Coordinates of C-alpha atoms (C1' of nucleotides) in Angstrom, one line a residue:
Chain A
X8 CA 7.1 0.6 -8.8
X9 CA 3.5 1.6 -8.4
X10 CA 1.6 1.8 -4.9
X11 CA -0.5 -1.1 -4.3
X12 CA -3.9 -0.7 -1.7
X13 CA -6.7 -3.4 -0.6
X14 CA -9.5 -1.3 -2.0
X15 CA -12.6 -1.5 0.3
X16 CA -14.9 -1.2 -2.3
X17 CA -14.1 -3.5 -4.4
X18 CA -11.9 -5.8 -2.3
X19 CA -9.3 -5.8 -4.1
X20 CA -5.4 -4.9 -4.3
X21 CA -5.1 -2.2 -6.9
X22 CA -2.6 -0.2 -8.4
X23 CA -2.8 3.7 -7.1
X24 CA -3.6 5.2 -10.4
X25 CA -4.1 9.3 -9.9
X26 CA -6.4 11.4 -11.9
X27 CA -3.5 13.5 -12.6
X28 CA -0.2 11.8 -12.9
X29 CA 2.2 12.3 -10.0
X30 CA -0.6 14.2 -8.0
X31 CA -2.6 12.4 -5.0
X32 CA -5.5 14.1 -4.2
X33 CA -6.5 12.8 -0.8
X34 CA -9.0 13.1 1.9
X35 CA -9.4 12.0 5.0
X36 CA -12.0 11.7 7.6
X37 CA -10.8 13.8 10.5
X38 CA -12.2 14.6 13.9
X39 CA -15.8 15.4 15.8
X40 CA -14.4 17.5 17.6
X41 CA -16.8 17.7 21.1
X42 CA -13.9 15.5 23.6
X43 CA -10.5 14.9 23.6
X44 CA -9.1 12.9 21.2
X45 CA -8.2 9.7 22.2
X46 CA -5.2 7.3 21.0
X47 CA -7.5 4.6 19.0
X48 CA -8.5 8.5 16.8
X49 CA -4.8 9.3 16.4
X50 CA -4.5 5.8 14.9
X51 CA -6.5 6.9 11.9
X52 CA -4.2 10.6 11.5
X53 CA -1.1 8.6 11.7
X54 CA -2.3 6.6 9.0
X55 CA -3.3 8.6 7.4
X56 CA -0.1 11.0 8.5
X57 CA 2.1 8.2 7.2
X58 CA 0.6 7.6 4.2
X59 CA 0.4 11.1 2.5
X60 CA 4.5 10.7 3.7
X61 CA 4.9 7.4 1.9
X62 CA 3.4 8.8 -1.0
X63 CA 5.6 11.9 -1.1
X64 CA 8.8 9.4 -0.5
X65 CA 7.8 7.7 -3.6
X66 CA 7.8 10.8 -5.7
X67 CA 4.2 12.1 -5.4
X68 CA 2.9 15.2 -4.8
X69 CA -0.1 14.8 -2.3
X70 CA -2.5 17.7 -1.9
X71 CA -4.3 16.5 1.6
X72 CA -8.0 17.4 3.0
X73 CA -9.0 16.5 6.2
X74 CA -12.3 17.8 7.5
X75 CA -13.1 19.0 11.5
X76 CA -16.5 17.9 12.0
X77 CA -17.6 20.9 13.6
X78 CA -21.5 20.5 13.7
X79 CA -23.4 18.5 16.1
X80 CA -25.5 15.6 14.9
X81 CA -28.6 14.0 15.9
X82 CA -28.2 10.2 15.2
X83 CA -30.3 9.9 11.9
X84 CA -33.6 10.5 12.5
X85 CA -35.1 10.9 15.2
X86 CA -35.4 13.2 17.8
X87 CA -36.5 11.9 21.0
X88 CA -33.1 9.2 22.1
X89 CA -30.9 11.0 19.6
X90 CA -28.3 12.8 21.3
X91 CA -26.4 15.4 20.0
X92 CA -22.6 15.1 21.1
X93 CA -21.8 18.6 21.0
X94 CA -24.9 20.2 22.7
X95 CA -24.6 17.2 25.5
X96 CA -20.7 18.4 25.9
X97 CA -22.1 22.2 25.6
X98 CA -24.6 21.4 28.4
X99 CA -22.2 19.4 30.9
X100 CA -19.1 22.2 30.4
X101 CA -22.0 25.1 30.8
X102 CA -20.8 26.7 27.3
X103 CA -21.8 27.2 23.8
X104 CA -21.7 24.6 20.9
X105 CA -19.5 26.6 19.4
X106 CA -17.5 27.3 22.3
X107 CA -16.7 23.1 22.6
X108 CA -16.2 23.4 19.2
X109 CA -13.2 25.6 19.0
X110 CA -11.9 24.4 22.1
X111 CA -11.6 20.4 21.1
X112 CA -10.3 21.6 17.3
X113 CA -7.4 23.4 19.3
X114 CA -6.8 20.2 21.3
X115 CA -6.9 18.1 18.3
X116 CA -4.0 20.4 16.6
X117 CA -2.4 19.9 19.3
X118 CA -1.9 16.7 19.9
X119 CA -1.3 15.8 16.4
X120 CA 1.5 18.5 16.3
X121 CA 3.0 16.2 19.6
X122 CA 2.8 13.2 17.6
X123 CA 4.9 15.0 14.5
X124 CA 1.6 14.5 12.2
X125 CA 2.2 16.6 9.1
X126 CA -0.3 19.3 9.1
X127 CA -3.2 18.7 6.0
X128 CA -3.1 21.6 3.2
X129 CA -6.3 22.1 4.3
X130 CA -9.2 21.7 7.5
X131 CA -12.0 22.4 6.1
X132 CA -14.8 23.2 8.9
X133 CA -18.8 22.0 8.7
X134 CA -19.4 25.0 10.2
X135 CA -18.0 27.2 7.3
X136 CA -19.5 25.4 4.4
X137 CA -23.3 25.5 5.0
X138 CA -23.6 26.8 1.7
X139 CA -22.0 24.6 -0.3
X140 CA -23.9 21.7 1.9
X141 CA -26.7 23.5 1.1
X142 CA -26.1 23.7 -3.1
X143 CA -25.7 19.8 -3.0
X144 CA -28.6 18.8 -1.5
X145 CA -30.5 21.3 -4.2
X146 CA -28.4 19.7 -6.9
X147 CA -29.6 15.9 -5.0
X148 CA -33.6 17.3 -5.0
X149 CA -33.2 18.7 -8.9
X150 CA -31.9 15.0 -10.1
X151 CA -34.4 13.4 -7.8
X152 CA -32.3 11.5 -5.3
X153 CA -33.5 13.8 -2.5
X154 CA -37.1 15.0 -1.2
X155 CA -38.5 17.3 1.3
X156 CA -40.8 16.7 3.7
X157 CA -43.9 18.7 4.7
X158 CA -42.1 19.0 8.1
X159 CA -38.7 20.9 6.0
X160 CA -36.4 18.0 6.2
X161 CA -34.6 16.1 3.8
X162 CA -33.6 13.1 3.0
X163 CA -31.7 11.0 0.6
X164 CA -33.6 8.6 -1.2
X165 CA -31.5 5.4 -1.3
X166 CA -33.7 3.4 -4.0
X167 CA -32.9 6.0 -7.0
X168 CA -28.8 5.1 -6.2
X169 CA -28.8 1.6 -6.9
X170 CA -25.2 1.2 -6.0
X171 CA -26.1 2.0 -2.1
X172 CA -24.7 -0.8 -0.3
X173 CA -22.1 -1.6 -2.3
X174 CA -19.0 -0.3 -0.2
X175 CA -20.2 -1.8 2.6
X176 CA -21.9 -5.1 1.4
X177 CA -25.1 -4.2 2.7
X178 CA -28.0 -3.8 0.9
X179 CA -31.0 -1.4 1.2
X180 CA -33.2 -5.2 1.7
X181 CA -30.7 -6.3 4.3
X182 CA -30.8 -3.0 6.4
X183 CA -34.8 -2.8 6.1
X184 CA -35.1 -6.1 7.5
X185 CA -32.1 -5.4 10.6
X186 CA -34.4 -3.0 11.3
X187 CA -32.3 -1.3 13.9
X188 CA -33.1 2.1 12.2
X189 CA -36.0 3.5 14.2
X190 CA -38.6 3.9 11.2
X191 CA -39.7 7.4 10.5
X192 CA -43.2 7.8 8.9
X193 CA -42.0 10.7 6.9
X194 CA -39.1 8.8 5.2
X195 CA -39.7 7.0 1.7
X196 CA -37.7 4.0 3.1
X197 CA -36.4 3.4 6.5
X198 CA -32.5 3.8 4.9
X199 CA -33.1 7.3 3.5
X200 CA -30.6 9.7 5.6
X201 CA -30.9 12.8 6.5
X202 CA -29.6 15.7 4.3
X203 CA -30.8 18.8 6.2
X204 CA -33.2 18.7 9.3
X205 CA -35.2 21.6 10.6
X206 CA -34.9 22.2 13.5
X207 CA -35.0 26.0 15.7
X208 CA -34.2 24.5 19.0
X209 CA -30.7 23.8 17.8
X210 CA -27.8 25.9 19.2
X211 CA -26.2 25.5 15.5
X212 CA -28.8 26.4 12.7
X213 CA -28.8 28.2 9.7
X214 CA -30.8 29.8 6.9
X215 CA -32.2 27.2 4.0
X216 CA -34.3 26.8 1.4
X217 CA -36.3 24.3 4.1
X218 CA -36.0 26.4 7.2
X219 CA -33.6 27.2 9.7
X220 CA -32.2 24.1 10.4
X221 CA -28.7 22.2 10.1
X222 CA -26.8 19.7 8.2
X223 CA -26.9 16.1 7.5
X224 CA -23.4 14.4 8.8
X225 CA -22.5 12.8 5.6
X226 CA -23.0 15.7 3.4
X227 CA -20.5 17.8 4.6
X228 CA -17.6 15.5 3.6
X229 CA -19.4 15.4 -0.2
X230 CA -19.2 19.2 -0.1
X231 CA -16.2 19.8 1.0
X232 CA -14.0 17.3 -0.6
X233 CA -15.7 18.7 -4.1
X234 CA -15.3 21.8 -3.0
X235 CA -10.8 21.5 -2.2
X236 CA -10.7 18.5 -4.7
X237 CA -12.7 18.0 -7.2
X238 CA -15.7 15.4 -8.3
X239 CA -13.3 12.6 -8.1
X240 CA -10.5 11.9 -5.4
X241 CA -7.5 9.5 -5.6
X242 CA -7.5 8.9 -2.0
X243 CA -10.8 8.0 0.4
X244 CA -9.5 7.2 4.4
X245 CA -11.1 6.7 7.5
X246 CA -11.9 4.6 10.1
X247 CA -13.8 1.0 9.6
X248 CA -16.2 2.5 11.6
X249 CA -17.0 4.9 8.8
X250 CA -17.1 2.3 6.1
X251 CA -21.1 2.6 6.7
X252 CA -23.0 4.9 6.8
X253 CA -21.0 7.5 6.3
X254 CA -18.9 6.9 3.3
X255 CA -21.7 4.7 1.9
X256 CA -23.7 7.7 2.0
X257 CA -20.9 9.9 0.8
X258 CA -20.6 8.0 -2.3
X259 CA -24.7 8.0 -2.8
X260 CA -24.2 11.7 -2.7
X261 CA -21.2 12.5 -4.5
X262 CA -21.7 10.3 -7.6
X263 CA -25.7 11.4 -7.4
X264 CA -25.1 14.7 -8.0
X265 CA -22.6 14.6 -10.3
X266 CA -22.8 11.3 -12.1
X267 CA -18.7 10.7 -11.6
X268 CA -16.9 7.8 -9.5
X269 CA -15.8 9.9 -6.4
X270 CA -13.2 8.2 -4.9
X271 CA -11.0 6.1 -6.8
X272 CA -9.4 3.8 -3.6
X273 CA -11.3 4.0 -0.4
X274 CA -8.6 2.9 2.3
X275 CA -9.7 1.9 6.0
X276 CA -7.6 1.2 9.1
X277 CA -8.7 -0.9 11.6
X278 CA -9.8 0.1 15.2
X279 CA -7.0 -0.2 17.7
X280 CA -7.7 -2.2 20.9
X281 CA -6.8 -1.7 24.5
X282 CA -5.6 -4.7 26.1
X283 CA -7.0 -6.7 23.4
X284 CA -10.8 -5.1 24.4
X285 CA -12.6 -2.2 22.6
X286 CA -11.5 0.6 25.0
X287 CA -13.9 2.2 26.7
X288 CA -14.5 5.2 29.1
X289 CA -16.1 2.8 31.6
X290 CA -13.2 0.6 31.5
X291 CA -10.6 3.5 32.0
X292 CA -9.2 3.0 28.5
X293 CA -9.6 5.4 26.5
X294 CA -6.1 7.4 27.0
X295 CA -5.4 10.6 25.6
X296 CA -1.8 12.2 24.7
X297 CA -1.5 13.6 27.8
X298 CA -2.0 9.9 29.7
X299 CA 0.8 8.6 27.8
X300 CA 3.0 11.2 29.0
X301 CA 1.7 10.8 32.3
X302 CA 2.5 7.4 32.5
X303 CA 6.1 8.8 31.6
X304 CA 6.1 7.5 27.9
X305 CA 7.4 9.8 24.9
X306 CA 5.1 10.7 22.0
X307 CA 7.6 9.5 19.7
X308 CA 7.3 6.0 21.4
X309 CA 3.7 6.1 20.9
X310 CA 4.6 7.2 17.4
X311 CA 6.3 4.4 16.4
X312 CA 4.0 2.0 18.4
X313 CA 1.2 3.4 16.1
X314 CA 3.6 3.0 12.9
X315 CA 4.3 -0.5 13.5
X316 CA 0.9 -2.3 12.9
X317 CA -0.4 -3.0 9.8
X318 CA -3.4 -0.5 9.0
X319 CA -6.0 -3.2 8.2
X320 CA -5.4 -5.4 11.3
X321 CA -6.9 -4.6 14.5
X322 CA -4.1 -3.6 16.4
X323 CA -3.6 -3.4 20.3
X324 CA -2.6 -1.4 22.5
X325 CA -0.4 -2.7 26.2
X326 CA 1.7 -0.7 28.3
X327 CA 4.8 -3.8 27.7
X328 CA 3.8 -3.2 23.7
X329 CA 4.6 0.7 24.3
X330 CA 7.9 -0.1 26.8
X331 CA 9.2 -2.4 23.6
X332 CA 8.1 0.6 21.0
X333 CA 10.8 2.9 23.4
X334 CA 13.3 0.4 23.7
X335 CA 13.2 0.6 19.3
X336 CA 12.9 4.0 19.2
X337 CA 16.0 3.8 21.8
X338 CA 18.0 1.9 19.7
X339 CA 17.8 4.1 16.4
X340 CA 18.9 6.9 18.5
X341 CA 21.5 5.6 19.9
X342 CA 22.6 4.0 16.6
X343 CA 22.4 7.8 14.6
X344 CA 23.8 9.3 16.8
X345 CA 26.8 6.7 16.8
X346 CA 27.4 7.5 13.1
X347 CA 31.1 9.4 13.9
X348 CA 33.6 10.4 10.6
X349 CA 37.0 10.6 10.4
X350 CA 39.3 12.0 8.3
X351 CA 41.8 9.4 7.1
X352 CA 39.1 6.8 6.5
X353 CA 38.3 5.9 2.9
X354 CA 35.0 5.5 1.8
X355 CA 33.6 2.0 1.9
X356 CA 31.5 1.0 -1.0
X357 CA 29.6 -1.5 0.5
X358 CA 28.3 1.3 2.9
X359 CA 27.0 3.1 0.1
X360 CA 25.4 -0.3 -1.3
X361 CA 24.0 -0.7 2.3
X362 CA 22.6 2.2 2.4
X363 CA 20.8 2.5 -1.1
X364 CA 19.8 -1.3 -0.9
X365 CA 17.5 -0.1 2.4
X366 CA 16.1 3.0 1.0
X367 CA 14.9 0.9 -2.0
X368 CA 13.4 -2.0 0.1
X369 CA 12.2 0.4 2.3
X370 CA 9.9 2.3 -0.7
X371 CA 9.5 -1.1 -1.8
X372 CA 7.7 -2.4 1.7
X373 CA 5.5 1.3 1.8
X374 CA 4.0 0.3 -2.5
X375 CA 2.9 -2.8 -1.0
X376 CA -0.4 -1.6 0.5
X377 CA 1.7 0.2 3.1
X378 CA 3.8 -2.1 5.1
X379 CA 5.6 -0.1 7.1
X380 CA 6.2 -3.3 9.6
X381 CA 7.7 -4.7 6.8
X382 CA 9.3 -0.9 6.0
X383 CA 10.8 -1.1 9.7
X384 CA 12.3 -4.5 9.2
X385 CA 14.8 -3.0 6.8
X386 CA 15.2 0.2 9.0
X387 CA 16.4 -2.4 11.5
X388 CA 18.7 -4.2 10.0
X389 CA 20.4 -1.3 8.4
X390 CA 20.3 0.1 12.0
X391 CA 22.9 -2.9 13.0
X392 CA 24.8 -2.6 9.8
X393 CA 25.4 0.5 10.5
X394 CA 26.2 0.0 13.8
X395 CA 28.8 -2.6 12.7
X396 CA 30.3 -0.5 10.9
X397 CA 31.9 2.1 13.9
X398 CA 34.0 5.0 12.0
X399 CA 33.4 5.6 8.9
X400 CA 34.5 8.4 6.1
X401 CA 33.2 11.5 5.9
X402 CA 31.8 10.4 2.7
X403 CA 29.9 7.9 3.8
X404 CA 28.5 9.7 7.0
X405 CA 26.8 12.3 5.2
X406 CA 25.5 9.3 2.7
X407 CA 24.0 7.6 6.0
X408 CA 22.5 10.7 7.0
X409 CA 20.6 11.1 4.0
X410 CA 19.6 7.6 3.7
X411 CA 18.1 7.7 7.7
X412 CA 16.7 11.4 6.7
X413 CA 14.7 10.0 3.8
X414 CA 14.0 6.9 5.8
X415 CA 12.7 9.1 8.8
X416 CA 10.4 11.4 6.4
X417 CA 8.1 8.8 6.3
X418 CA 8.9 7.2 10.2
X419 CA 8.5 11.1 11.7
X420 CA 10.5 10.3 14.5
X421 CA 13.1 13.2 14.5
X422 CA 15.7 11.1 14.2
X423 CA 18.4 13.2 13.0
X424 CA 17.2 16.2 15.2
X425 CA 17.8 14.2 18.4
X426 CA 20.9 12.7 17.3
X427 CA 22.1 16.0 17.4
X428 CA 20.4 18.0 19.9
X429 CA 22.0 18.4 23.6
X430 CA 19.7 17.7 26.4
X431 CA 17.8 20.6 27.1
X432 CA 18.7 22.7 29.5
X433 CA 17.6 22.1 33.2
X434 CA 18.2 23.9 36.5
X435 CA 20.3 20.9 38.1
X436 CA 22.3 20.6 34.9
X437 CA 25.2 21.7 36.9
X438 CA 24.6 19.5 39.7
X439 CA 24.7 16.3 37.8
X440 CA 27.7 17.4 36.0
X441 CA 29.3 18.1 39.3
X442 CA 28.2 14.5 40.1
X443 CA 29.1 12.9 36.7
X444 CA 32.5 14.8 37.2
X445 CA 32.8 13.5 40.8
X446 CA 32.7 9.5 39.6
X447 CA 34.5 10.7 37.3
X448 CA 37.6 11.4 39.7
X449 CA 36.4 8.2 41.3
X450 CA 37.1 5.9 39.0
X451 CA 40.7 7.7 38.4
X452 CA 41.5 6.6 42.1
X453 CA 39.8 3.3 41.1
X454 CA 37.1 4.3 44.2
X455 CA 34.6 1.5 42.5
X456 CA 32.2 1.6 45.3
X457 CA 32.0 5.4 45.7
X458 CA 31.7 5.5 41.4
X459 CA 29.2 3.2 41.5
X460 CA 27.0 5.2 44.5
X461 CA 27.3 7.7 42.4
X462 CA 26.0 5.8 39.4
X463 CA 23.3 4.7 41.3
X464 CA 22.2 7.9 42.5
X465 CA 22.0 9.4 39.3
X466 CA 20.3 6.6 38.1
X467 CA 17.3 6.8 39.8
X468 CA 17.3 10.6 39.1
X469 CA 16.5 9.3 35.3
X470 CA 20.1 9.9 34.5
X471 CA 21.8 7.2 31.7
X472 CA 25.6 7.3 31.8
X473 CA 27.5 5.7 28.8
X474 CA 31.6 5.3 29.8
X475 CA 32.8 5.4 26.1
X476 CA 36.5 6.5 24.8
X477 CA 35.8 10.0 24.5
X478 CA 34.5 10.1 27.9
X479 CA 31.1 9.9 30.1
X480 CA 28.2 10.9 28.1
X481 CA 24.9 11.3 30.0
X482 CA 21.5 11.3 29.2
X483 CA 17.8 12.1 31.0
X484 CA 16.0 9.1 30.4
Chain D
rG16 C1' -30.6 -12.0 14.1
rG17 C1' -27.6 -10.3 9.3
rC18 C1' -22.7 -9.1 7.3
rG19 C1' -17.3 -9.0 7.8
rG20 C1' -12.4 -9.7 10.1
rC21 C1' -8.7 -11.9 13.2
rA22 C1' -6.1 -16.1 16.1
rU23 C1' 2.1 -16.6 14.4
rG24 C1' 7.8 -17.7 20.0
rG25 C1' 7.2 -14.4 27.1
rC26 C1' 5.1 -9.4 24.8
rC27 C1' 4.3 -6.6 20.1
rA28 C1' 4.2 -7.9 15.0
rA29 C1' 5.4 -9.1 9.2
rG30 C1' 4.6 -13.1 6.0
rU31 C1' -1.5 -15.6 2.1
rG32 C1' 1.0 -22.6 -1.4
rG33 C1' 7.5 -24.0 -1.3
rU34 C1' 9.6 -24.9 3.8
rA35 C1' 8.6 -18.9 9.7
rA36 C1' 10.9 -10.7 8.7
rG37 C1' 11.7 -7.3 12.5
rG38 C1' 11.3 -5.0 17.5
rC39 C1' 11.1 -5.6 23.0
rA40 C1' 12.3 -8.9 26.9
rA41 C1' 15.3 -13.3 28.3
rC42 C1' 19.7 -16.4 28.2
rG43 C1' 25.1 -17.4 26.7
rG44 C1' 29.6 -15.0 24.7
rA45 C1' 32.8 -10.5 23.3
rU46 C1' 33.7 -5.6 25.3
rU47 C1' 33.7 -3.1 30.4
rG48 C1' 36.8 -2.1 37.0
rC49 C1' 31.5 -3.5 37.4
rA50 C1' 27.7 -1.6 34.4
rA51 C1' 25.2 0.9 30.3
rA52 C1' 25.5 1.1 25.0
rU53 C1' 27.3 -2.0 21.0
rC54 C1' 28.6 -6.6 18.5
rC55 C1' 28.2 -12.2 18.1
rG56 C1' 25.0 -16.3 19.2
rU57 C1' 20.4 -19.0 21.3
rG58 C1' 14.3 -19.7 20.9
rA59 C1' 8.2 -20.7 17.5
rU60 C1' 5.9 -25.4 12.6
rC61 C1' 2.2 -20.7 13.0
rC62 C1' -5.6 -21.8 18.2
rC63 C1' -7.9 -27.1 17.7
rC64 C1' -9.8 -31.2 14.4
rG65 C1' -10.4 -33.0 9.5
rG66 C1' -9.5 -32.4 4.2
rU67 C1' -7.0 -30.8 -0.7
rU68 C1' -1.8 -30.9 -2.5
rC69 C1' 4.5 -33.7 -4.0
rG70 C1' 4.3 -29.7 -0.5
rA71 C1' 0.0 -25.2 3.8
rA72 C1' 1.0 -20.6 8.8
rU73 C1' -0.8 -19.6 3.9
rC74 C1' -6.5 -23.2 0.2
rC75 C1' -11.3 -25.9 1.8
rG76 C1' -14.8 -27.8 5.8
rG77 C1' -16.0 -28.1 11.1
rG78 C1' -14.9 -26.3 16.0
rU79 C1' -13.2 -22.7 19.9
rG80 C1' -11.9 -17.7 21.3
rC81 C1' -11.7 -12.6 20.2
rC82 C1' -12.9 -8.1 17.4
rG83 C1' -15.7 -4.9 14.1
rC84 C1' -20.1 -3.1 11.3
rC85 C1' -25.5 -3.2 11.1
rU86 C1' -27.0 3.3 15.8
rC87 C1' -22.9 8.6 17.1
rC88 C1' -18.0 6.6 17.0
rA89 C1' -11.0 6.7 14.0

RNA sequence: GGCGGCAUGGCCAAGUGGUAAGGCAACGGAUUGCAAAUCCGUGAUCCCCGGUUCGAAUCCGGGUGCCGCCUCCA
């Protein structure tokens, strides 16, 4: 079966059809990286985390690109209410630029290594391809889509690409007459964007043909996916937010330079929502990793709550929604780890059948534009299959464990790992035992009251007992 | 002002013409000393109004609410 994805640009379904059979070459919008990454950005890495993993499961070989926007920006064109978000965060921490550069790239790397997010081949920086930026817009003035000014910037000139507009549904009429874009005397039309801008006060400026300057935003993604993949991708992601003007102008760039369709699908998840509102600093919304884990929630529950919505609907975000994502992430623990062999026991056929039938709906659910709520549907219901099933053969437990291994290369959860890791190791380790050990003797001298005071106790120190045959089993919340 | 999207049980969320997946919570039962975990079972006609159709959550028209893009933004 083929992968099927709603195509932004031509909004339609269509088959994934690589350049190269059985190789995805993929890129996706990545991080500015001048504040800490917030949960509604790691929506768009763990699609596109997820989706580089569905495309593996299904027998591809994925060669990932995702760019650190590394270079601050002024909006467009002008220069007086333009603000640059890196030289705004370099003036309110008191360091360089380049300083809040490095320091939010490690942050982003961070967190996405928290959330399990599969690390791109490669991260290509703004800052380190100047050059190549700056051989593109040559190669845009030599074939006439770009100009120079007599102050040394350039711009794009959106009426010699008359497919502008297209991936958006704009066009160049329509955005002249919004005229929400300030209009700059210098510019051939008000929609021309900016390729390089001169500029010396600039904490980040380099050497050009035009003057020491920087970069246009959009071109740096142009450069750089040429430059790791090639004139044409498989594989376009990003935010809606970046439908336009970014990728729009990516695509007047790309294909204007060197006359090629660049990307072949252009995928877009929605934005997620807090509380059903676009979150917001003012509001107190915009949480970070480190909030969810300070509101005592795992990363893997935020995982999964990030999984579990369809990438092209708007998705949001509640504390119960992220207590519920637990409770499933709960229950697949729980449910692996119950997976116990014995010798004795003869394989069970339908098992097997169980077990293949779910890794093949499974795949099935991911081709379909990437369902994975769909996906986790059938990870559920094998989960209390499985679960009816209590001892089963040796045979047949290593078969499960491959089926949930394959089924968790795409989820990312760890499942296996935490089935069979031990708690860590904490310095009252011994105490609890000492109390687990104490109901223990309890409950032999049928002491309910003092078993239960005990259970109690160790309850609201986070400690889950489970009274099975083999004994108590405890666990830190 | 222009363009686009969404509205499914208490919460989250699949399903785009053939009679409502899944998770969490809740309730009843089994199990348990009691619990926890697990298993069995219970719940929605799909925002409102009108239309097309043998048949619509799914198509069309009109409302209402919310969201997004048009400016940096995942």
């Amino acid at each position: 079966m083929p992968f099927l994805f709603r195509d932004t640009l031509t909004g339609e379904t269509r088959e994934l059809a690589t350049l190269e059979p059985g190789v995805v070459r993929m890129y996706n919008c990545g991080p500015t990286v001048y504040s800490t990454p917030q949960i509604g950005n790691f929506r768009a890495w763990m699609f596109a985390d997820v989706l580089r993993r569905a495309l593996e499961l299904g027998g591809h070989e994925v060669r990932q690109i995702m760019n650190i926007t590394d270079v601050g920006h002024l909006t467009l064109d002008d220069t007086e209410s333009g603000e640059d978000k890196l030289e705004a965060a370099s003036r309110r921490e008191g360091v360089t630029a380049w300083d809040i550069a490095a320091r939010y790239t490690e942050e982003f790397f961070e967190s996405a290594r928290r959330l399990n997010i599969l690390p791109a081949h490669e991260y290509p920086r703004a800052t380190q391809h100047v050059p190549e930026m700056i051989a593109m817009i040559r190669g845009l003035i030599d074939r006439g889509h770009a100009y120079v000014t007599p102050a040394g910037n350039v711009y794009y000139d959106v009426a010699t690409f008359p497919a502008y507009g297209r991936l958006s549904g704009n066009t160049v009429e329509e955005l002249e007459a919004g005229a929400r874009v300030a209009v700059v005397p210098e510019k051939r039309h008000p929609a021309d964007f900016a390729l390089w801008k001169r500029d010396e006060q600039h904490q980040m400026q380099w050497d050009s043909p035009w003057g020491r300057g920087y970069p246009g935003w959009h071109v740096e993604c142009s450069a750089m996916a040429r430059k790791y993949l090639g004139d044409e991708i498989d594989i376009h992601t990003g935010g809606e937010d970046n439908i336009f003007p970014h990728h729009e102008c990516e695509i007047a760039q790309s294909e204007g330079l060197t006359g090629k369709p660049f990307a072949r699908l252009w995928l877009h998840n929605r934005h997620l929502l807090v509380d059903g509102r676009k979150m917001s600093k003012s509001s107190g919304t915009m949480y970070t990793v480190d909030d969810i884990e300070a509101r005592g929630h795992s990363l893997r529950a935020l995982r999964y709550m990030l999984l579990a919505t369809h990438y092209r609907q708007p998705m949001n975000f509640t504390w119960p929604a992220l207590d519920a994502a637990a409770g499933a992430v709960r229950s697949l623990d729980t449910s692996v780890r119950g997976i116990t062999a014995a010798d004795g026991v003869a394989d069970d056929p339908s098992l097997a059948a169980l077990s293949a039938g779910a890794e093949t709906r499974f795949l099935a659910a991911l081709e379909d534009d990437l369902n994975v709520s769909a996906a986790l549907a059938v990870v559920h219901e094998l989960r209390a299959a499985v679960n009816r099933a209590q001892t089963v053969s040796r045979g047949d437990a290593a078969r499960l464990r491959g089926t949930w291994e394959r089924l968790d290369s795409v989820l990312g959860l760890d499942l296996l790992a935490h089935a069979a890791s031990t708690p860590e190791a904490r310095p009252d380790d011994a105490e609890i035992q000492g109390l687990v050990d104490a109901r223990t003797a309890a409950r032999e001298d049928r002491d309910w009251a003092r078993a239960d005071a005990i259970r109690d106790e160790l309850a609201a120190r986070g400690i889950r007992l489970e009274d099975g045959p083999d004994g108590v089993r405890w666990t830190r919340d």
